[in-house]
Amino acid sequence: MSKKMPPTPMLDQLESGPWPSFVTGLKRLAEVEGKAHSGIMKSLLGQLEHSYQTRKGYWKGGTVGVFGYGAGVIPRFSEVADQYPESSEFHTLRIMPAPGFFYDTKTLRQMCDIWEEHGSGLIALHGQSGDIMFQGCRTEQVQAAWDKINEMGFDMGGAGAGVRTAASCVGPARCEQACYDTLSAHRAIINDFTDDIHRPSLPYKMKFKFSGCANDCANATQRADVAILGTWKDDMQVDQAEVQAKVKQLGRKEFINQVIRMCPTQALGLNDDDTLDVDNKSCVRCMHCINVCTKALKPGKEKGICILVGGKRTLKIGDLMGTVVVPFMKLETEEDYEKLVQLAHDMLDFFADNALEHERTGEMIERIGLVNYLDALGLDLDVNMINQPRTNSYIRTDGWEEEARKWAERKTNNAAE
Amino acid sequence: MTELRRPVESGVPDSKQFMHPALVRNYGKWTHHDRPRPGVLRHVAESGEAVFTVKAGTQRQLDVFTIRRLCDIADAFCDGHIRFTVRSSVEFMTTDESKVPALIQRLEDEGFPVGGTGNSVGFISHTQGWLHCDIPGTDASGVVKALMDELVDEFKSEEMPNRVKITTSCCQINCGGQGDIAINVQHTKPPVINHALVAGVCERPAVIARCPVAAIRPALVDGKPSLEVDEKKCVCCGACYPPCPPMQINDPVHSKIAIWVGGKHSSTRSKPMFHKLVAAGLPNNAPRWPEVAEVVKKILSVYKNDARAWERMGEWIERIGWPRFFELTELPFTKYHVDNWRGGRANLNASAHLHF
């Protein structure tokens, strides 16, 4: 049993400087006497210093779980346990926070107490997927810690080839720009997928993320298989008196530089009386002018969501952006929410049935083509799904008349609605 | 053996039970916001009620004592309510404007820098590194602590042309994600294979399927079934290492650090962009990674001086052109910057648009 603090000359160098130091926190957990975590943390500091000295990592995975679930614990076993025995098992419990990362102090303190008793006392707020990461737990303590956290009303997050923990921006809780209720949508979808979170059986992971507008504060577009972004359909709301005040505040030249010239589709002009001329047909709802003029400009009133599918990082075929599969749908009534949850299930089912092992949704779409994906999900084709039509001629077009007829029919139906 | 308890599959809890009552009262009824000073947001509701948010940086990997200190502050100033941002900053909300200066003072006194709002350098979103990951090429929290020590003034002020989001990742999977600046491990040598262990540990067909360039094939080595890598094909991505730990990709010397710029999630102004490689071959120099900090600071200072208001890093470079970027940052331009992956021709200049 290592009762002494290990020497940590390299980590010590990360205690100085103005930014809060995680090393100081680790040491404090190691130095407190009479707590289970002091031993764990002494070993952990020793192993981390060893990593710094040798520039290599020393954790390996394994299989640790809780009763009833097949995911949510990230097992870590030390490869240098002979030198640092007390952190030989250092598992993480992934726990899903409330959407938008809201807490009250009673809840946080209760979590701290549980983790002080059963774990290392180290909690990351939050992991890259949005989990509360209770880091550092011995195998025999995992179930006890989990039982208490679960009894508080919190549930385990995703891991492995299942639906993962979601993330959402602050949304209507504290933002006038949110075009839909990100927190409710997050909860509606995730809480209908608990089986797929806790018992992963997909080809690979599937992530949902929720941002209230094109600013995408939840980083959904590139980090989620399904990115749900707020937008609007009608004209942007303009308070011309506030526009004039903003022009006065910035000066005409700066207003033109910062607002008019920055519009990606040149949809804005400044009138002679310092009011704003908006060509709403050219507007792409990018949010820039609204960000600059927070008092004068707002999204329109006919709000809803657009859905981008297939975002991911490098492995295996290279980086992919999510692309539009639903340009607009309303998300207000209970029926709207049901429709969204059903669509999410359809996306998951199609992915489960058709993706190759370890293939993400975006890679599957790359392989089979977007049109096949839309057909399977019964989603209407829309010109908003493309940057430009195809540029190569390698396509059989012998069904042209039929497809053109479908388009005309849809236009007629939409006009009748 | 006591009977095991069945889990309650409750999913995510309702946020409203944790929110400051002013947020519940004005949920979905906000009219506008502004920033009275860096680190402080003011949101105004239709009711006229204003909520002040003070934002501060944390170390993300929080010991329970630090969390309790944050709770003490939330109890003293915010009726016990607190929230975290996607990038691990912490936010304290109050309707009482008179509390704001004391709240800022308290946070600063306790060592939590106030900032990260508007056009500042936000906290660096990062991964787990040597602290907890099973495949890391470097540390995460340490790199970030070292960098934030250098960038803290830019966190606390709003003097950048637009917000700057920096990320770090301890392998090429890039869990840290896209960023205006992304600091990622880039392996430079193929995996070193422990052939004695492969058959017992790795599902060989699955490992072969993971390789993006089909460089792995089954082989018999010393009479044991194993895998071999065609080193001429290998792009050293490390994809084979997680499913097959005996294919060790990490190397104390040859796992280098690369820097990428111009990534952007938002659709604001320009469409979302991927970050692009600008520097590589930087040493994995724990505990403070000074060579990385030097390149990051150089790029930031050039961007700060040269970009126009509201241009994100990638947008600024699109305007001034890549020749000018390499000229201003004094970074070498090499054959490794020229994309040769599938679809990579889209990254070549198919025009007579030239910068001199």
Short mmCIF file of C-alpha atoms in Angstrom, two decimals, chain A residues 10 13-22 25-26 28-29 32 37 44 48 51-52 54-57 59-61 67-69 74 76 90-92 96-105 107-109 112-113 115-116 121-128 133 135 143 146-147 150-151 153-155 168-170 172-177 181 183-184 186-187 190-191 194-195 198-199 214-223 258 261-262 264 286-288 291-292 294-295 298 313-321 357-358 387, chain B residues 4-15 17-19 23 26-34 41 43 51 53 57-65 67-68 71-72 74-75 80-88 91 93 111-113 123 125-128 130-134 136-137 139 141-143 145-146 148-149 152 155 165 172-178 184 206 209-212 237 239 248 250-253 264-275 284-289 308-311 341-342:
data_model
loop_
_atom_site.label_atom_id
_atom_site.label_comp_id
_atom_site.label_asym_id
_atom_site.label_seq_id
_atom_site.Cartn_x
_atom_site.Cartn_y
_atom_site.Cartn_z
CA MET A 10 6.75 17.02 -13.91
CA GLN A 13 5.09 22.20 -13.00
CA LEU A 14 1.38 22.26 -13.89
CA GLU A 15 0.46 23.75 -10.51
CA SER A 16 1.81 27.22 -11.21
CA GLY A 17 0.18 29.75 -13.53
CA PRO A 18 -3.16 31.59 -13.53
CA TRP A 19 -5.46 28.84 -14.89
CA PRO A 20 -7.03 26.46 -12.33
CA SER A 21 -4.84 23.36 -11.99
CA PHE A 22 -6.29 19.87 -12.16
CA GLY A 25 -7.10 18.98 -7.29
CA LEU A 26 -5.65 15.49 -7.72
CA ARG A 28 -5.76 17.44 -2.59
CA LEU A 29 -7.72 14.21 -3.08
CA VAL A 32 -6.83 13.96 2.61
CA HIS A 37 -9.71 8.17 -2.45
CA LEU A 44 -3.02 7.69 -9.83
CA LEU A 48 0.27 9.94 -14.39
CA SER A 51 3.17 8.73 -18.24
CA TYR A 52 4.66 12.23 -18.29
CA THR A 54 7.85 8.09 -20.45
CA ARG A 55 5.35 9.86 -22.74
CA LYS A 56 3.05 6.83 -22.94
CA GLY A 57 -0.35 5.86 -21.59
CA TRP A 59 -4.57 2.07 -19.23
CA LYS A 60 -6.23 -0.85 -20.91
CA GLY A 61 -9.93 -1.53 -21.35
CA PHE A 67 -26.63 -5.08 -13.31
CA GLY A 68 -29.17 -4.71 -16.11
CA TYR A 69 -27.07 -2.55 -18.43
CA ILE A 74 -15.72 2.74 -19.11
CA ARG A 76 -9.76 1.00 -17.06
CA PHE A 90 -9.88 3.20 -12.35
CA HIS A 91 -13.23 2.92 -14.11
CA THR A 92 -15.46 5.79 -15.21
CA MET A 96 -26.32 11.83 -18.34
CA PRO A 97 -26.87 15.34 -16.99
CA ALA A 98 -30.07 17.28 -17.43
CA PRO A 99 -30.24 18.89 -20.90
CA GLY A 100 -28.37 22.20 -20.97
CA PHE A 101 -26.10 21.15 -18.05
CA PHE A 102 -28.30 22.74 -15.35
CA TYR A 103 -27.73 21.85 -11.70
CA ASP A 104 -28.68 22.96 -8.26
CA THR A 105 -26.04 22.79 -5.56
CA THR A 107 -27.61 17.77 -6.47
CA LEU A 108 -23.94 18.50 -7.10
CA ARG A 109 -23.07 18.14 -3.41
CA CYS A 112 -19.70 14.70 -4.57
CA ASP A 113 -20.62 12.81 -1.38
CA TRP A 115 -18.14 9.86 -5.26
CA GLU A 116 -16.08 10.63 -2.20
CA GLY A 121 -13.42 12.03 -5.83
CA LEU A 122 -12.66 13.19 -9.38
CA ILE A 123 -15.56 14.26 -11.59
CA ALA A 124 -15.26 15.75 -15.09
CA LEU A 125 -17.95 18.26 -16.01
CA HIS A 126 -18.40 17.23 -18.76
CA GLY A 127 -17.06 14.73 -21.27
CA GLN A 128 -16.99 15.51 -24.97
CA MET A 133 -17.82 11.55 -15.91
CA GLN A 135 -13.72 9.08 -13.03
CA GLN A 143 -22.56 -1.04 -8.49
CA TRP A 146 -24.33 3.56 -9.51
CA ASP A 147 -27.24 2.53 -7.28
CA ASN A 150 -29.54 6.20 -10.09
CA GLU A 151 -31.67 6.71 -6.95
CA GLY A 153 -32.88 10.35 -10.58
CA PHE A 154 -29.91 10.17 -12.90
CA ASP A 155 -29.28 7.53 -15.51
CA SER A 168 -28.03 20.61 -26.25
CA CYS A 169 -27.48 24.35 -26.14
CA VAL A 170 -29.02 26.49 -23.39
CA PRO A 172 -35.22 28.77 -24.51
CA ALA A 173 -34.03 28.60 -20.90
CA ARG A 174 -31.81 31.63 -21.51
CA CYS A 175 -31.59 32.57 -25.16
CA GLU A 176 -33.88 34.64 -27.33
CA GLN A 177 -32.41 33.10 -30.48
CA ASP A 181 -37.18 24.00 -27.34
CA LEU A 183 -34.08 20.93 -23.95
CA SER A 184 -37.49 19.33 -24.48
CA HIS A 186 -33.32 16.43 -26.26
CA ARG A 187 -35.32 14.82 -23.50
CA ILE A 190 -33.14 10.43 -25.53
CA ASN A 191 -35.77 9.18 -23.11
CA THR A 194 -32.94 4.35 -23.25
CA ASP A 195 -32.91 0.72 -24.40
CA HIS A 198 -28.09 0.93 -22.17
CA ARG A 199 -27.95 -2.18 -24.33
CA ALA A 214 -27.52 28.16 -36.96
CA ASN A 215 -24.95 29.34 -34.39
CA ASP A 216 -24.92 25.68 -33.34
CA CYS A 217 -23.68 26.19 -29.78
CA ALA A 218 -24.02 22.44 -29.12
CA ASN A 219 -21.52 21.72 -31.93
CA ALA A 220 -24.00 19.43 -33.62
CA THR A 221 -23.22 19.78 -37.33
CA GLN A 222 -19.92 17.91 -37.26
CA ARG A 223 -20.25 15.96 -34.05
CA GLN A 258 -20.09 44.43 -39.67
CA ARG A 261 -21.03 43.21 -45.95
CA MET A 262 -20.93 40.14 -43.77
CA PRO A 264 -23.33 35.56 -46.90
CA CYS A 286 -27.36 32.17 -40.85
CA MET A 287 -27.89 34.32 -37.71
CA HIS A 288 -24.97 36.70 -38.32
CA ASN A 291 -25.89 38.13 -33.48
CA VAL A 292 -24.61 41.65 -34.12
CA THR A 294 -29.40 41.44 -30.71
CA LYS A 295 -32.03 44.04 -29.94
CA LYS A 298 -34.86 38.36 -34.43
CA ARG A 313 -14.76 12.92 -37.59
CA THR A 314 -12.03 11.04 -39.42
CA LEU A 315 -12.32 7.27 -38.95
CA LYS A 316 -12.80 5.46 -41.28
CA ILE A 317 -13.31 7.20 -44.64
CA GLY A 318 -12.45 10.76 -43.62
CA ASP A 319 -14.33 13.67 -42.11
CA LEU A 320 -17.97 14.21 -42.98
CA MET A 321 -20.37 17.06 -42.35
CA GLU A 357 -19.84 -3.08 -38.74
CA HIS A 358 -18.12 0.04 -37.33
CA ASN A 387 -25.13 22.71 -52.71
CA LEU B 4 -28.89 -6.93 -7.25
CA ARG B 5 -30.98 -3.85 -7.76
CA ARG B 6 -32.60 -3.33 -11.12
CA PRO B 7 -31.76 0.05 -12.68
CA VAL B 8 -34.43 2.69 -13.09
CA GLU B 9 -34.17 3.62 -16.77
CA SER B 10 -35.10 7.21 -16.18
CA GLY B 11 -33.11 8.75 -19.04
CA VAL B 12 -32.27 12.42 -18.65
CA PRO B 13 -33.99 14.40 -15.89
CA ASP B 14 -36.06 17.52 -16.49
CA SER B 15 -33.77 20.58 -16.41
CA GLN B 17 -36.10 21.39 -11.50
CA PHE B 18 -32.48 22.61 -11.42
CA MET B 19 -32.85 25.97 -13.19
CA LEU B 23 -35.12 31.11 -16.13
CA ASN B 26 -39.10 33.50 -18.53
CA TYR B 27 -38.59 30.21 -20.36
CA GLY B 28 -38.89 30.87 -24.10
CA LYS B 29 -39.79 34.52 -23.48
CA TRP B 30 -36.44 36.27 -23.88
CA THR B 31 -36.22 39.37 -26.05
CA HIS B 32 -32.52 40.22 -26.33
CA HIS B 33 -29.14 40.02 -24.65
CA ASP B 34 -25.95 42.03 -24.38
CA LEU B 41 -24.07 38.30 -20.10
CA HIS B 43 -30.52 38.45 -20.93
CA VAL B 51 -30.80 37.80 -15.72
CA THR B 53 -24.76 35.47 -16.08
CA GLY B 57 -13.16 28.96 -16.47
CA THR B 58 -12.57 25.66 -14.68
CA GLN B 59 -10.07 22.84 -14.98
CA ARG B 60 -12.85 20.45 -16.19
CA GLN B 61 -11.33 17.51 -14.27
CA LEU B 62 -12.81 18.63 -10.95
CA ASP B 63 -12.06 17.23 -7.53
CA VAL B 64 -15.02 17.19 -5.14
CA PHE B 65 -13.48 20.03 -3.09
CA ILE B 67 -17.03 21.39 -7.02
CA ARG B 68 -18.10 22.18 -3.45
CA CYS B 71 -21.44 25.24 -4.98
CA ASP B 72 -20.58 27.59 -2.10
CA ALA B 74 -23.66 29.46 -6.20
CA ASP B 75 -25.30 29.28 -2.77
CA GLY B 80 -27.99 27.51 -5.29
CA HIS B 81 -28.23 27.36 -9.09
CA ILE B 82 -25.36 26.73 -11.46
CA ARG B 83 -24.82 25.54 -15.01
CA PHE B 84 -21.93 24.37 -17.14
CA THR B 85 -21.30 25.15 -20.79
CA VAL B 86 -20.52 22.70 -23.56
CA ARG B 87 -16.85 23.72 -23.17
CA SER B 88 -16.69 23.14 -19.39
CA GLU B 91 -22.08 29.95 -15.32
CA MET B 93 -26.97 33.41 -12.84
CA GLY B 111 -8.88 31.17 -8.83
CA PHE B 112 -11.61 30.87 -11.46
CA PRO B 113 -10.86 33.36 -14.27
CA PHE B 123 -11.83 27.26 -22.78
CA SER B 125 -12.46 21.50 -25.23
CA HIS B 126 -10.40 18.40 -24.77
CA THR B 127 -10.19 14.70 -24.23
CA GLN B 128 -8.90 12.40 -21.47
CA TRP B 130 -3.00 9.86 -20.07
CA LEU B 131 -5.35 10.39 -17.13
CA HIS B 132 -7.98 7.94 -18.34
CA CYS B 133 -7.85 7.02 -22.03
CA ASP B 134 -6.69 3.60 -23.22
CA PRO B 136 -3.72 8.32 -25.93
CA GLY B 137 -0.63 9.67 -27.63
CA ASP B 139 -2.07 14.07 -22.19
CA SER B 141 -5.70 18.19 -19.23
CA GLY B 142 -2.00 19.01 -18.95
CA VAL B 143 -1.73 20.40 -22.47
CA LYS B 145 -3.68 23.79 -18.49
CA ALA B 146 -0.33 24.81 -20.01
CA MET B 148 -4.69 28.30 -20.91
CA ASP B 149 -1.96 29.69 -18.63
CA VAL B 152 -5.77 33.48 -20.01
CA PHE B 155 -10.07 34.35 -22.21
CA LYS B 165 -12.66 27.79 -30.17
CA GLN B 172 -6.16 11.11 -34.53
CA ILE B 173 -9.70 10.05 -33.69
CA ASN B 174 -9.99 13.70 -32.60
CA CYS B 175 -12.56 13.45 -29.80
CA GLY B 176 -11.78 17.11 -29.09
CA GLY B 177 -13.45 17.92 -32.38
CA GLN B 178 -13.24 20.72 -34.88
CA ASN B 184 -3.97 16.88 -32.33
CA ALA B 206 -12.30 -6.68 -37.59
CA ALA B 209 -11.58 -3.97 -41.77
CA ARG B 210 -10.71 -0.91 -39.69
CA CYS B 211 -7.75 0.12 -41.85
CA PRO B 212 -8.69 3.01 -44.15
CA CYS B 237 -3.67 6.83 -38.33
CA ALA B 239 -7.24 3.02 -36.26
CA GLN B 248 1.19 -0.21 -30.60
CA ASN B 250 2.03 5.40 -29.66
CA ASP B 251 5.68 6.29 -29.50
CA PRO B 252 7.36 8.72 -27.11
CA VAL B 253 9.36 10.25 -29.95
CA LYS B 264 -16.17 25.88 -37.56
CA HIS B 265 -19.43 24.19 -36.57
CA SER B 266 -21.77 27.07 -37.04
CA SER B 267 -23.58 28.01 -40.23
CA THR B 268 -23.14 31.65 -39.27
CA ARG B 269 -22.08 33.70 -42.31
CA SER B 270 -20.14 30.87 -44.00
CA LYS B 271 -21.16 27.23 -44.02
CA PRO B 272 -19.47 24.93 -41.47
CA MET B 273 -15.83 24.20 -42.26
CA PHE B 274 -13.35 21.48 -41.42
CA HIS B 275 -10.07 22.47 -39.85
CA ASN B 284 5.17 15.79 -27.52
CA ASN B 285 6.97 17.81 -24.91
CA ALA B 286 5.36 17.28 -21.49
CA PRO B 287 4.64 18.90 -19.07
CA ARG B 288 4.12 22.25 -20.82
CA TRP B 289 4.42 21.65 -24.56
CA ARG B 308 -11.92 41.89 -39.71
CA ALA B 309 -14.62 42.13 -37.07
CA TRP B 310 -16.71 38.91 -36.99
CA GLU B 311 -14.46 36.87 -39.26
CA TRP B 341 -7.21 11.60 -49.74
CA ARG B 342 -10.40 10.70 -51.67
#
